[in-house]
Tab-separated table of C-alpha atoms in Angstrom:
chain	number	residue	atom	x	y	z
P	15	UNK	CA	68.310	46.134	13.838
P	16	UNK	CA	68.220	44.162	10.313
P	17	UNK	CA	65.426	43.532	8.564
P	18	UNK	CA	65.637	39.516	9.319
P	19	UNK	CA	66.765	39.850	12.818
P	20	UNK	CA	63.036	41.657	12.844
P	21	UNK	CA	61.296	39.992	10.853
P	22	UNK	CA	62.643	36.784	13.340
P	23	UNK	CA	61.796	38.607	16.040
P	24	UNK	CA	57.953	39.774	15.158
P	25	UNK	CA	57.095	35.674	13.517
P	26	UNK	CA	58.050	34.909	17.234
P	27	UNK	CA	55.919	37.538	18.840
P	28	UNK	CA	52.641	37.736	16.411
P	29	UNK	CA	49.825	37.704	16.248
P	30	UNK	CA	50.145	35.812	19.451
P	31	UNK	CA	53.751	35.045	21.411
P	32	UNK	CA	55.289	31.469	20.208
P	33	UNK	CA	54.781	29.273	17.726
P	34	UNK	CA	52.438	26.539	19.033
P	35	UNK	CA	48.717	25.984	20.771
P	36	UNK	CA	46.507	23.380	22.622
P	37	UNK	CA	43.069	22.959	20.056
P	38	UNK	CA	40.165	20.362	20.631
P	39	UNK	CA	39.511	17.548	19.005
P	40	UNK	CA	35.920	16.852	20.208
P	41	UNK	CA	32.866	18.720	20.905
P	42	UNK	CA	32.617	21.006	23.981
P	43	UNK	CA	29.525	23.035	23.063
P	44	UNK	CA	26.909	21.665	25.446
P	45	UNK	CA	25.931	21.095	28.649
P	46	UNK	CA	25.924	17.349	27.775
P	47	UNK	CA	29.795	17.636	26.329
P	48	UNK	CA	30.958	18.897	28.655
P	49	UNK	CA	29.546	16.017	30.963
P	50	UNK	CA	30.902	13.486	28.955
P	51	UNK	CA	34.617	15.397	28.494
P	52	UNK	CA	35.140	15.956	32.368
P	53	UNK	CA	32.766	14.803	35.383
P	54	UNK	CA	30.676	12.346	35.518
P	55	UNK	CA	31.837	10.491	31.928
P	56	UNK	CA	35.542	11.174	32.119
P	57	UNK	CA	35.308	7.868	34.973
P	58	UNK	CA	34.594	6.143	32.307
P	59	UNK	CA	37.988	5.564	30.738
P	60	UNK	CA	39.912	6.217	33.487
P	61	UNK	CA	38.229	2.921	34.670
P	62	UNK	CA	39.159	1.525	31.479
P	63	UNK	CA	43.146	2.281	31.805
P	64	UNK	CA	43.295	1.077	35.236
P	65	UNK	CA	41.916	-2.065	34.646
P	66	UNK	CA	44.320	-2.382	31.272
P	67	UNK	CA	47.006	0.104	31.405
P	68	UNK	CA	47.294	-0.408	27.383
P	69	UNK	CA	43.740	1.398	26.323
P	70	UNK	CA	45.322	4.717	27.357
P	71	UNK	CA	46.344	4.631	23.460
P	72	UNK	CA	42.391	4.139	23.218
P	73	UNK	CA	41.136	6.823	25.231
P	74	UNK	CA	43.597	9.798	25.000
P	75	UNK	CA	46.004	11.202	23.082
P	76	UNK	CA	49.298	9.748	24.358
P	77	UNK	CA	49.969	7.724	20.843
P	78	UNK	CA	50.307	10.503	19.062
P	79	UNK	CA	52.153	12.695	21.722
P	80	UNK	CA	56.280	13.418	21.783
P	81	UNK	CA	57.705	15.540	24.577
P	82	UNK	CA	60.367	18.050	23.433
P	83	UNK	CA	62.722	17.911	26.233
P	84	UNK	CA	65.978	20.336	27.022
P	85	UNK	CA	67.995	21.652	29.890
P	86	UNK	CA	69.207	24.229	27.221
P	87	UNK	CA	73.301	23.488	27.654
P	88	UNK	CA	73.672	23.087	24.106
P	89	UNK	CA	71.292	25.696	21.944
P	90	UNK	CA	71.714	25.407	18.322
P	91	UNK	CA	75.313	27.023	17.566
P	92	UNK	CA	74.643	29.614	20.810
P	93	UNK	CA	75.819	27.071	23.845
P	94	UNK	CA	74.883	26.768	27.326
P	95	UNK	CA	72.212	29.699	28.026
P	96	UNK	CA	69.916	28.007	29.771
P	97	UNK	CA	66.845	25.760	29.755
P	98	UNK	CA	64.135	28.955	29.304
P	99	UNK	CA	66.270	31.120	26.468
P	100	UNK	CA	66.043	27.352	24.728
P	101	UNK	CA	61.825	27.723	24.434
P	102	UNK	CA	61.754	28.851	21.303
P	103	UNK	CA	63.839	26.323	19.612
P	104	UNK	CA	61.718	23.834	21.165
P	105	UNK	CA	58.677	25.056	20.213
P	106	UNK	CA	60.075	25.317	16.949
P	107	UNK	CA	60.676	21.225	17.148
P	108	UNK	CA	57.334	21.105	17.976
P	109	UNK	CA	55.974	22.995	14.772
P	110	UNK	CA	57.866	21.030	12.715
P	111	UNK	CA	56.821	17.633	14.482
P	112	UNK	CA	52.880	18.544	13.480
P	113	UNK	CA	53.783	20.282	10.331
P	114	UNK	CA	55.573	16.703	8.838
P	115	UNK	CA	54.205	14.374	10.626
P	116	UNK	CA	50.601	15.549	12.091
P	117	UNK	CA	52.619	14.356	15.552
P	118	UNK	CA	51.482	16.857	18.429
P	119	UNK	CA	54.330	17.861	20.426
P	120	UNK	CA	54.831	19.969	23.437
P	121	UNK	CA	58.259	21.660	24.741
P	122	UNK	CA	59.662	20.776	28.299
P	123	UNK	CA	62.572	22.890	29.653
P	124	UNK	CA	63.942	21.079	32.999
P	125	UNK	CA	66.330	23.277	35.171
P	126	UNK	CA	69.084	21.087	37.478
P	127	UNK	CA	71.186	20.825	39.366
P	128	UNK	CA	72.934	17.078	38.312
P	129	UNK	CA	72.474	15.066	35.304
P	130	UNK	CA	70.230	12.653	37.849
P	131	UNK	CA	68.095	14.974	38.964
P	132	UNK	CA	66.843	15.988	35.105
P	133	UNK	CA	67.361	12.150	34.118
P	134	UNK	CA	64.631	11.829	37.280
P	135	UNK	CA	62.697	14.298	36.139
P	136	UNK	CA	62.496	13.042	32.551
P	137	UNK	CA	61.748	9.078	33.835
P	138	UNK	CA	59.054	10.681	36.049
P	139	UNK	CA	56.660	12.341	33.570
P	140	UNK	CA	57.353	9.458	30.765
P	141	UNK	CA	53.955	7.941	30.889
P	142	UNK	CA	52.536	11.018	29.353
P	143	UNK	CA	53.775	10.897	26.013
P	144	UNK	CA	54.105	8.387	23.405
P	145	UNK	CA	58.040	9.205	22.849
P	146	UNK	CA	61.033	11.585	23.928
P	147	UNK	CA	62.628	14.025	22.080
P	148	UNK	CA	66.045	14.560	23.509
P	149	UNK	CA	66.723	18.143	22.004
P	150	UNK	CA	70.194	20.452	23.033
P	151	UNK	CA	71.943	18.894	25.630
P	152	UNK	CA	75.826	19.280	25.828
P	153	UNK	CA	78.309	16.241	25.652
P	154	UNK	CA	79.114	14.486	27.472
P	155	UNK	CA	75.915	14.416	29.764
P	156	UNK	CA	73.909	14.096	26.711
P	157	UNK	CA	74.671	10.307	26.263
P	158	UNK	CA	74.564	9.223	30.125
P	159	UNK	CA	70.778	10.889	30.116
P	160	UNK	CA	69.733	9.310	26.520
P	161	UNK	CA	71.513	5.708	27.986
P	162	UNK	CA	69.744	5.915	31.427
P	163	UNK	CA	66.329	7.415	29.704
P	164	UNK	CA	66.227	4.765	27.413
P	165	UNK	CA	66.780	1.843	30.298
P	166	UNK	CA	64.120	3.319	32.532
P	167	UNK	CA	61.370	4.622	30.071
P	168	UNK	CA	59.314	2.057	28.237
P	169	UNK	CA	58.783	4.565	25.533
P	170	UNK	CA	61.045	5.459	22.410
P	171	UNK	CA	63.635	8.106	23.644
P	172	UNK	CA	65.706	9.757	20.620
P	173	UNK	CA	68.274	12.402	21.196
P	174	UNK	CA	67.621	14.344	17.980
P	175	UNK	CA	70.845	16.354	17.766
P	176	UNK	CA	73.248	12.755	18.204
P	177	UNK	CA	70.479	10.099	15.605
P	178	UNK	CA	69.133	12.562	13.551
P	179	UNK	CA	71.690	14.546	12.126
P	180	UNK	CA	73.399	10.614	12.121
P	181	UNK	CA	70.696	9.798	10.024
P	182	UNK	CA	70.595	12.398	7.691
P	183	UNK	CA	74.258	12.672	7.195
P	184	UNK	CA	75.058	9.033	6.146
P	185	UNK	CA	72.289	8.924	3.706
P	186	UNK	CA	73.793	12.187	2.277
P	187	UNK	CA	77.339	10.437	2.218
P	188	UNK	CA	76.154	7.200	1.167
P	189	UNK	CA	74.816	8.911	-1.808
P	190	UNK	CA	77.610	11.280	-2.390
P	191	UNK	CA	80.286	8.375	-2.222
P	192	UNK	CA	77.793	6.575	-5.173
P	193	UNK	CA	78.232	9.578	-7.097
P	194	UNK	CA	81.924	9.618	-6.873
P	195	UNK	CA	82.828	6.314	-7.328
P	196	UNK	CA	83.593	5.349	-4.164
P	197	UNK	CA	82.064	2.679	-1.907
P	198	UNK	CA	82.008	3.328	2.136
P	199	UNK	CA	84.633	1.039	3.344
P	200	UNK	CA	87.496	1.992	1.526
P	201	UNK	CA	87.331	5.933	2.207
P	202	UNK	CA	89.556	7.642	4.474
P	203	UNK	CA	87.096	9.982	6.367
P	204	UNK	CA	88.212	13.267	8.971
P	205	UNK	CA	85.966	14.115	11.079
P	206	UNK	CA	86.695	17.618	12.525
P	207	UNK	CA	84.138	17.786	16.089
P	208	UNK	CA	84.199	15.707	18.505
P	209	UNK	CA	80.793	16.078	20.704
P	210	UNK	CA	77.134	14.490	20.378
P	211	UNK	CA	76.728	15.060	16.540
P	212	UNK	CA	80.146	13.999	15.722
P	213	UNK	CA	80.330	10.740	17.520
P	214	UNK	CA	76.832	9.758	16.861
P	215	UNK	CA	77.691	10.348	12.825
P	216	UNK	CA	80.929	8.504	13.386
P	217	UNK	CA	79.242	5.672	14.447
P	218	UNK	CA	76.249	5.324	12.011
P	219	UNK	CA	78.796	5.256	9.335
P	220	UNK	CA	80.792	2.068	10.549
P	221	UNK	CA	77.027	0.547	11.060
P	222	UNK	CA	76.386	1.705	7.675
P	223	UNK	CA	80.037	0.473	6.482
P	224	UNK	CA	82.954	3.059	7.406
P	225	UNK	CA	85.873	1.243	9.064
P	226	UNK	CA	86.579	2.542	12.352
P	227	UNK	CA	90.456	2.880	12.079
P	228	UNK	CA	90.166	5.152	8.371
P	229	UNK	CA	88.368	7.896	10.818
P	230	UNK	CA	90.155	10.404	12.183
P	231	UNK	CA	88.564	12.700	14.460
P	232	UNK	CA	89.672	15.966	15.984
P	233	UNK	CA	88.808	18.146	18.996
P	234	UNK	CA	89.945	21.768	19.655
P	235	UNK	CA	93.508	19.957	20.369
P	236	UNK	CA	94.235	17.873	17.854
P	237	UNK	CA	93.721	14.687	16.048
P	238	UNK	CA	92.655	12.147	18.556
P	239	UNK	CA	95.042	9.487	19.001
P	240	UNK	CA	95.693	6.494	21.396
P	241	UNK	CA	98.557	8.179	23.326
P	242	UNK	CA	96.407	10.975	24.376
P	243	UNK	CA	94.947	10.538	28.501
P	244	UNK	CA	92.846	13.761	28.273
P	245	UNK	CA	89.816	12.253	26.386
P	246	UNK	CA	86.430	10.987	27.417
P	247	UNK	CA	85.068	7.123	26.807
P	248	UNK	CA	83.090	8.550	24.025
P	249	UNK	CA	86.026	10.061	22.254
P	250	UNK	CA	88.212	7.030	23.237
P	251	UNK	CA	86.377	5.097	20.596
P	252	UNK	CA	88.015	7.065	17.485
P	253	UNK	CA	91.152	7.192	19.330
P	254	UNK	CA	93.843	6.033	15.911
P	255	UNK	CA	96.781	4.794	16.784
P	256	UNK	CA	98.828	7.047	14.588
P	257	UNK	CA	101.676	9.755	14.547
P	258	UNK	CA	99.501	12.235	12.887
P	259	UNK	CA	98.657	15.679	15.223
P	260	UNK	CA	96.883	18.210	12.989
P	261	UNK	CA	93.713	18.435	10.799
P	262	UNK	CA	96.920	19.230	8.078
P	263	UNK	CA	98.116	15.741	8.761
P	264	UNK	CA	95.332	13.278	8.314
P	265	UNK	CA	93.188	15.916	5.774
P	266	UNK	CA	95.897	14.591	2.887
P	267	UNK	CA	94.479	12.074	0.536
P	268	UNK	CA	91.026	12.066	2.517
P	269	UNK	CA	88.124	11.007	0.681
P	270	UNK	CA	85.788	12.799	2.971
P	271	UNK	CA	85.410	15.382	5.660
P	272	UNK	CA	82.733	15.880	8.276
P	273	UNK	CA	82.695	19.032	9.993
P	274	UNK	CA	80.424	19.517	12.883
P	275	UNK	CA	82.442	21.856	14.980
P	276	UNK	CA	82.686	25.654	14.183
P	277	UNK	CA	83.451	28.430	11.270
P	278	UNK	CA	86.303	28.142	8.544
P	279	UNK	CA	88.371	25.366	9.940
P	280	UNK	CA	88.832	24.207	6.497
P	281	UNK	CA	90.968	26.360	4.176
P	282	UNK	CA	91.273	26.027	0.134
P	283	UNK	CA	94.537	24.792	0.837
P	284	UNK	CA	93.628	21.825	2.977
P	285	UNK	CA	90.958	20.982	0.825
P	286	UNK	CA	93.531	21.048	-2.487
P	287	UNK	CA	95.478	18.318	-0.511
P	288	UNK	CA	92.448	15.579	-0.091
P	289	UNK	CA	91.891	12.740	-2.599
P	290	UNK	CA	90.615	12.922	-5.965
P	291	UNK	CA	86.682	12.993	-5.826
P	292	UNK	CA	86.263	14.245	-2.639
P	293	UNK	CA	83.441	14.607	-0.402
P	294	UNK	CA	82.645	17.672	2.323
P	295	UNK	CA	80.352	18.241	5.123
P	296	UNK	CA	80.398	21.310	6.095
P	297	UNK	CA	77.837	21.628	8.463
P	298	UNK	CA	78.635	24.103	11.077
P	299	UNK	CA	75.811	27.008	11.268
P	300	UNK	CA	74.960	29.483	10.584
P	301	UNK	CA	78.948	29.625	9.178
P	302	UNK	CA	80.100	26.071	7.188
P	303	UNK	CA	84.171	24.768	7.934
P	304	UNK	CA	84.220	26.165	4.248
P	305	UNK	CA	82.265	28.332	2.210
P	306	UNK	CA	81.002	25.956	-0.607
P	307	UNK	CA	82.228	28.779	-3.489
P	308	UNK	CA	85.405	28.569	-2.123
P	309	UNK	CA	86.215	25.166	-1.753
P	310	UNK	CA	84.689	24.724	-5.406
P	311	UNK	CA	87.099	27.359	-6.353
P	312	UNK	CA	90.266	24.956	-5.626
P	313	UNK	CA	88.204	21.625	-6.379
P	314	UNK	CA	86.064	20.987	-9.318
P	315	UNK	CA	85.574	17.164	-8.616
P	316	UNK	CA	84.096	17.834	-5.564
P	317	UNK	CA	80.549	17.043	-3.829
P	318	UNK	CA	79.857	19.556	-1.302
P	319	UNK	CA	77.082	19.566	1.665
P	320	UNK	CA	76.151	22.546	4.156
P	321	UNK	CA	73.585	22.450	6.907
P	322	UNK	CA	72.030	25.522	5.541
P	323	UNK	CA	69.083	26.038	2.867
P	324	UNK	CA	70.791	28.723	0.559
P	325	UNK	CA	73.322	26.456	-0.753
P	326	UNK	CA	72.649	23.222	-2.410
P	327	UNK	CA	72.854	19.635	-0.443
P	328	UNK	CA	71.503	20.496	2.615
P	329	UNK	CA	71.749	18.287	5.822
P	330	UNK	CA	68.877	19.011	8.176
P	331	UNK	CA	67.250	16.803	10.900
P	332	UNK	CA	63.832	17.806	9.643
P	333	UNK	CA	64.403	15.335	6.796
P	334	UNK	CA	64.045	12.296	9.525
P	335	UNK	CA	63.073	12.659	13.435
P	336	UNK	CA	59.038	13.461	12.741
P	337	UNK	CA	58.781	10.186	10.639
P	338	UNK	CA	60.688	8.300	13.120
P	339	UNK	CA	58.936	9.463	15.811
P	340	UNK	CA	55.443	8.864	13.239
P	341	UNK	CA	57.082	5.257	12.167
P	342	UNK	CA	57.300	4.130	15.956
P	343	UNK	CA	54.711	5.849	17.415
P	344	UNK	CA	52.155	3.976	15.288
P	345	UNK	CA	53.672	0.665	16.227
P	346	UNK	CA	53.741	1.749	19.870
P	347	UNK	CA	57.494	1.228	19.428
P	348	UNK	CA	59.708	0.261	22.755
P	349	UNK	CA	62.685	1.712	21.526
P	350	UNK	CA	64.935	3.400	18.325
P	351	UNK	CA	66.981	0.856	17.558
P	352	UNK	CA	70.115	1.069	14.832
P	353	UNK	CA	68.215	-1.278	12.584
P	354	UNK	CA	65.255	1.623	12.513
P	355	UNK	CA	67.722	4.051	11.934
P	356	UNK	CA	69.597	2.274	8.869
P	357	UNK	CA	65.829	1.763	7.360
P	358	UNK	CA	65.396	5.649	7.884
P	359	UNK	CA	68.816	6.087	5.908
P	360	UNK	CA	68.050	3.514	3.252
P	361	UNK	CA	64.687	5.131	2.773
P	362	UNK	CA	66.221	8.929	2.255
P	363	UNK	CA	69.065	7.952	0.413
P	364	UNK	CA	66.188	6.394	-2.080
P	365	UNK	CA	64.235	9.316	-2.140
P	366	UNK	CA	66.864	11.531	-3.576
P	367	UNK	CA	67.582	8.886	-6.401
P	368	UNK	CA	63.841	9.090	-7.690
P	369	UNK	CA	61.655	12.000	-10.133
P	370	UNK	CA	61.171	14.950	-8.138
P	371	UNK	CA	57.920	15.747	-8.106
P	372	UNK	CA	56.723	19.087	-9.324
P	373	UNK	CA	55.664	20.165	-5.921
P	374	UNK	CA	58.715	19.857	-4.443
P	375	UNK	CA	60.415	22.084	-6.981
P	376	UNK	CA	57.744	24.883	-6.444
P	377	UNK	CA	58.482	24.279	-2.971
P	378	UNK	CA	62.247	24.736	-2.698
P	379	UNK	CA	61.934	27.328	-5.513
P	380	UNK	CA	64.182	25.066	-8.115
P	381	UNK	CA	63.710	24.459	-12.017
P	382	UNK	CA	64.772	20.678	-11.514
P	383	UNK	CA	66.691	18.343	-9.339
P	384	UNK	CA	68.671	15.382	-10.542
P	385	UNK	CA	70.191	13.278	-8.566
P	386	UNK	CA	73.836	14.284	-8.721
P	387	UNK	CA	76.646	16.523	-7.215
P	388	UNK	CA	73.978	19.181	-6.240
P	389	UNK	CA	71.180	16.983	-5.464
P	390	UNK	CA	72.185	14.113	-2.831
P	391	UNK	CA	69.501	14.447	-0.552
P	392	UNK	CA	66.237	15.336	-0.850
P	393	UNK	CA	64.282	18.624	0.280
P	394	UNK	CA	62.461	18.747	3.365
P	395	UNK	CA	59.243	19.712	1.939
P	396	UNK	CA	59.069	16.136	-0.021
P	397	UNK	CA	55.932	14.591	0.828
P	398	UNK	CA	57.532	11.091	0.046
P	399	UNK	CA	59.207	11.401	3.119
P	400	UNK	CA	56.730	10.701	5.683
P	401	UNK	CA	55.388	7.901	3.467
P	402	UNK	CA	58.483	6.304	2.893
P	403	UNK	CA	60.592	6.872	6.029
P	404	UNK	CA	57.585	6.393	8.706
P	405	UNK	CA	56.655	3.063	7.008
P	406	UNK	CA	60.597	1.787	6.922
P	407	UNK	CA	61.094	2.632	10.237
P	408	UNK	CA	57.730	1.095	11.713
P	409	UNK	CA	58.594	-2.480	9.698
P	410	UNK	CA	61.732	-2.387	11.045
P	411	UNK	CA	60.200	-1.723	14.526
P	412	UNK	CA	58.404	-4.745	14.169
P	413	UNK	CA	60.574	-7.049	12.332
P	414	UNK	CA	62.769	-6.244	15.251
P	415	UNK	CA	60.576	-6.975	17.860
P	416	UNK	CA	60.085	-3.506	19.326
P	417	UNK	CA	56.879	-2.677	18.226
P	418	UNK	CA	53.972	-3.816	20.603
P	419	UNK	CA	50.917	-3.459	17.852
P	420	UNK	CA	51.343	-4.964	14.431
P	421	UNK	CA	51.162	-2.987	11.126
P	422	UNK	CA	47.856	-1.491	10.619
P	423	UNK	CA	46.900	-2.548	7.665
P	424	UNK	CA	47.730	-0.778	4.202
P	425	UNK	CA	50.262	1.023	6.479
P	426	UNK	CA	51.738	4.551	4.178
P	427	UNK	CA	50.404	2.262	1.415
């Protein structure tokens, strides 16, 4: 067994299993505490609620509560295993949802039989919480249960793996393009994937800018193309009306490429035919499309992003969802809407343009970071973040009309 797979293995396991625990956050000492906690002076707010539904957000902690919710189809790059092998990545959401955002979170793993039944199961148990994480869920179910979630809860409900890596990835591009010269709508972008991530990315872009008919997308067969009957709605939407069949075909004189589908797809030959400048996402993982040394070894005008932290650029989730679930929460936000997600772009992309403090650079173990070919994006242990993205997201909430509490004043001022 290797060193990390152990080392993995024993974080997991001590000095008590998981990664996550229920504390109190008032006193329980006394006779009298415990009065007031449970029976007879818990009556007292649940009197409260019932008479105005809204004080729940006075009395308990459902404002600052997000439910991590699976059914385990679609774990990290290891597939369909199954909602209880997916507890640990969930309780790892959870971690990261207090440790950016002070958010407490708590896993869920549903087991089904039918999209409904876990789409029931979700819409039942909504009231809890103050939002929905949507976490590993295969395409195509994963965007009938967000749609159908999102109609029936009156709650925000934000499939991570779809908006977040969206998120993240178009202020990483927006910012890369910048660097080369290059504005949005005139690059020719592949896009090699074709399930949640893909399309959701795909989509951000044109609201960011990207026109629809310069993507090209591919599945395992092909470039997807209007001629082809073997494609879902989802896919039908990048469907180019075009002769061209193979990544080989459509990778010439691309500006970018997006890869959120599987190891080495992308050889140093492909990459020697795209335009000058280029851009690539290679975010597969644990293995890229493309190693970054070697497509720098065929390209030396080239911006490069990974999803992984040894290599420079890296685009990871953590760097939005817990201060768009803290932006929304604390406007007791209806919804996510695209114009909350383009203010959690805006406010990343700005981020990466500004000093880094020296914090940050102890943090991610760096002498400096410029903003420039190896520094699009900033790290995920910024602390600007949660200021900056949690207060554009909750003004957008509200200048939107989907936040039911105004501002608190001097909001992440």
């Amino acid at each position: 067994m290797s060193d990390k797979r152990q080392q993995a293995l024993d974080y997991h396991a001590f000095p008590k299993p998981g990664k996550i625990s229920i504390e109190l956050t008032t006193p329980a000492e006394t006779a009298d505490d415990l009065s007031l906690a449970y029976s007879p002076g818990v009556a007292e707010p649940v009197r409260e609620i019932a008479a105005n539904p809204d004080d729940v957000y006075k009395y308990t902690a459902k404002g600052n509560l997000v439910a991590v919710i699976t059914n385990g189809t679609a774990i990290l790059g290891l597939g369909n295993l199954g909602p209880l092998a997916s507890k640990p990545v969930m309780e790892g959401k959870a971690l990261l949802f207090k440790r950016f955002a002070n958010l407490d979170a708590i896993d869920i793993e549903v087991k089904h039989r039918t999209p409904e039944e876990f789409i029931n199961t979700v819409a039942n148990i909504a009231d809890t919480f103050g939002g929905i994480n949507l976490e590993d869920i295969k395409a195509p179910e994963c965007f009938i249960i967000e749609k159908e979630l999102k109609e029936r809860c009156s709650i925000p409900v934000f499939h991570d793996d779809q908006h977040g890596t969206a998120i993240v990835t178009a202020a990483a591009m927006i910012n890369a393009l910048d660097i080369q010269g290059k504005n949005i709508e005139d690059v020719k972008i592949v896009c090699m994937g074709a399930g949640a991530a893909a399309i959701s990315c795909m989509e951000l872009l044109i609201k960011c800018g990207a026109l629809r008919e310069k993507i090209y997308m591919l599945d395992r067969k092909g470039v997807i193309h209007t001629r082809r009957d073997d494609i879902n709605e989802y896919k039908q939407r990048f469907a180019n009306n075009t002769d061209q069949r193979t990544l080989q075909d459509v990778i010439c004189g691309a500006d970018v490429f997006v890869g959120v589908s599987g190891p080495n797809v992308l050889s140093p030959e492909d990459v020697k035919l795209m335009a000058p400048n280029p851009v690539i996402f290679a975010c597969s993982n644990p293995d890229p499309e493309i190693k970054p040394e070697l497509a720098h070894s065929v390209r030396d005008d080239l911006i490069m992003a990974t999803g992984r932290s040894d290599y420079p650029n890296q685009v990871n989730n953590v760097l939005c969802f817990p201060f768009i679930f803290r932006g929304a929460l604390d406007v007791r936000a209806t919804d996510i809407n695209d114009e909350m997600k383009v203010a959690a772009v805006n406010a990343i992309r700005d981020i990466a343009k500004q000093p880094v403090p020296q914090e940050v650079l102890t943090a991610s173990g760096s002498s400096e970071l410029t903003f420039g070919k190896n520094y699009i994006i900033p790290k995920p242990m910024d602390p600007r973040l949660l200021k900056s993205v949690a207060g554009a997201v909750a003004r957008a909430a509200v200048e939107t009309g989907v936040a039911q509490i105004e501002l608190p004043d001097n909001y992440m001022l």
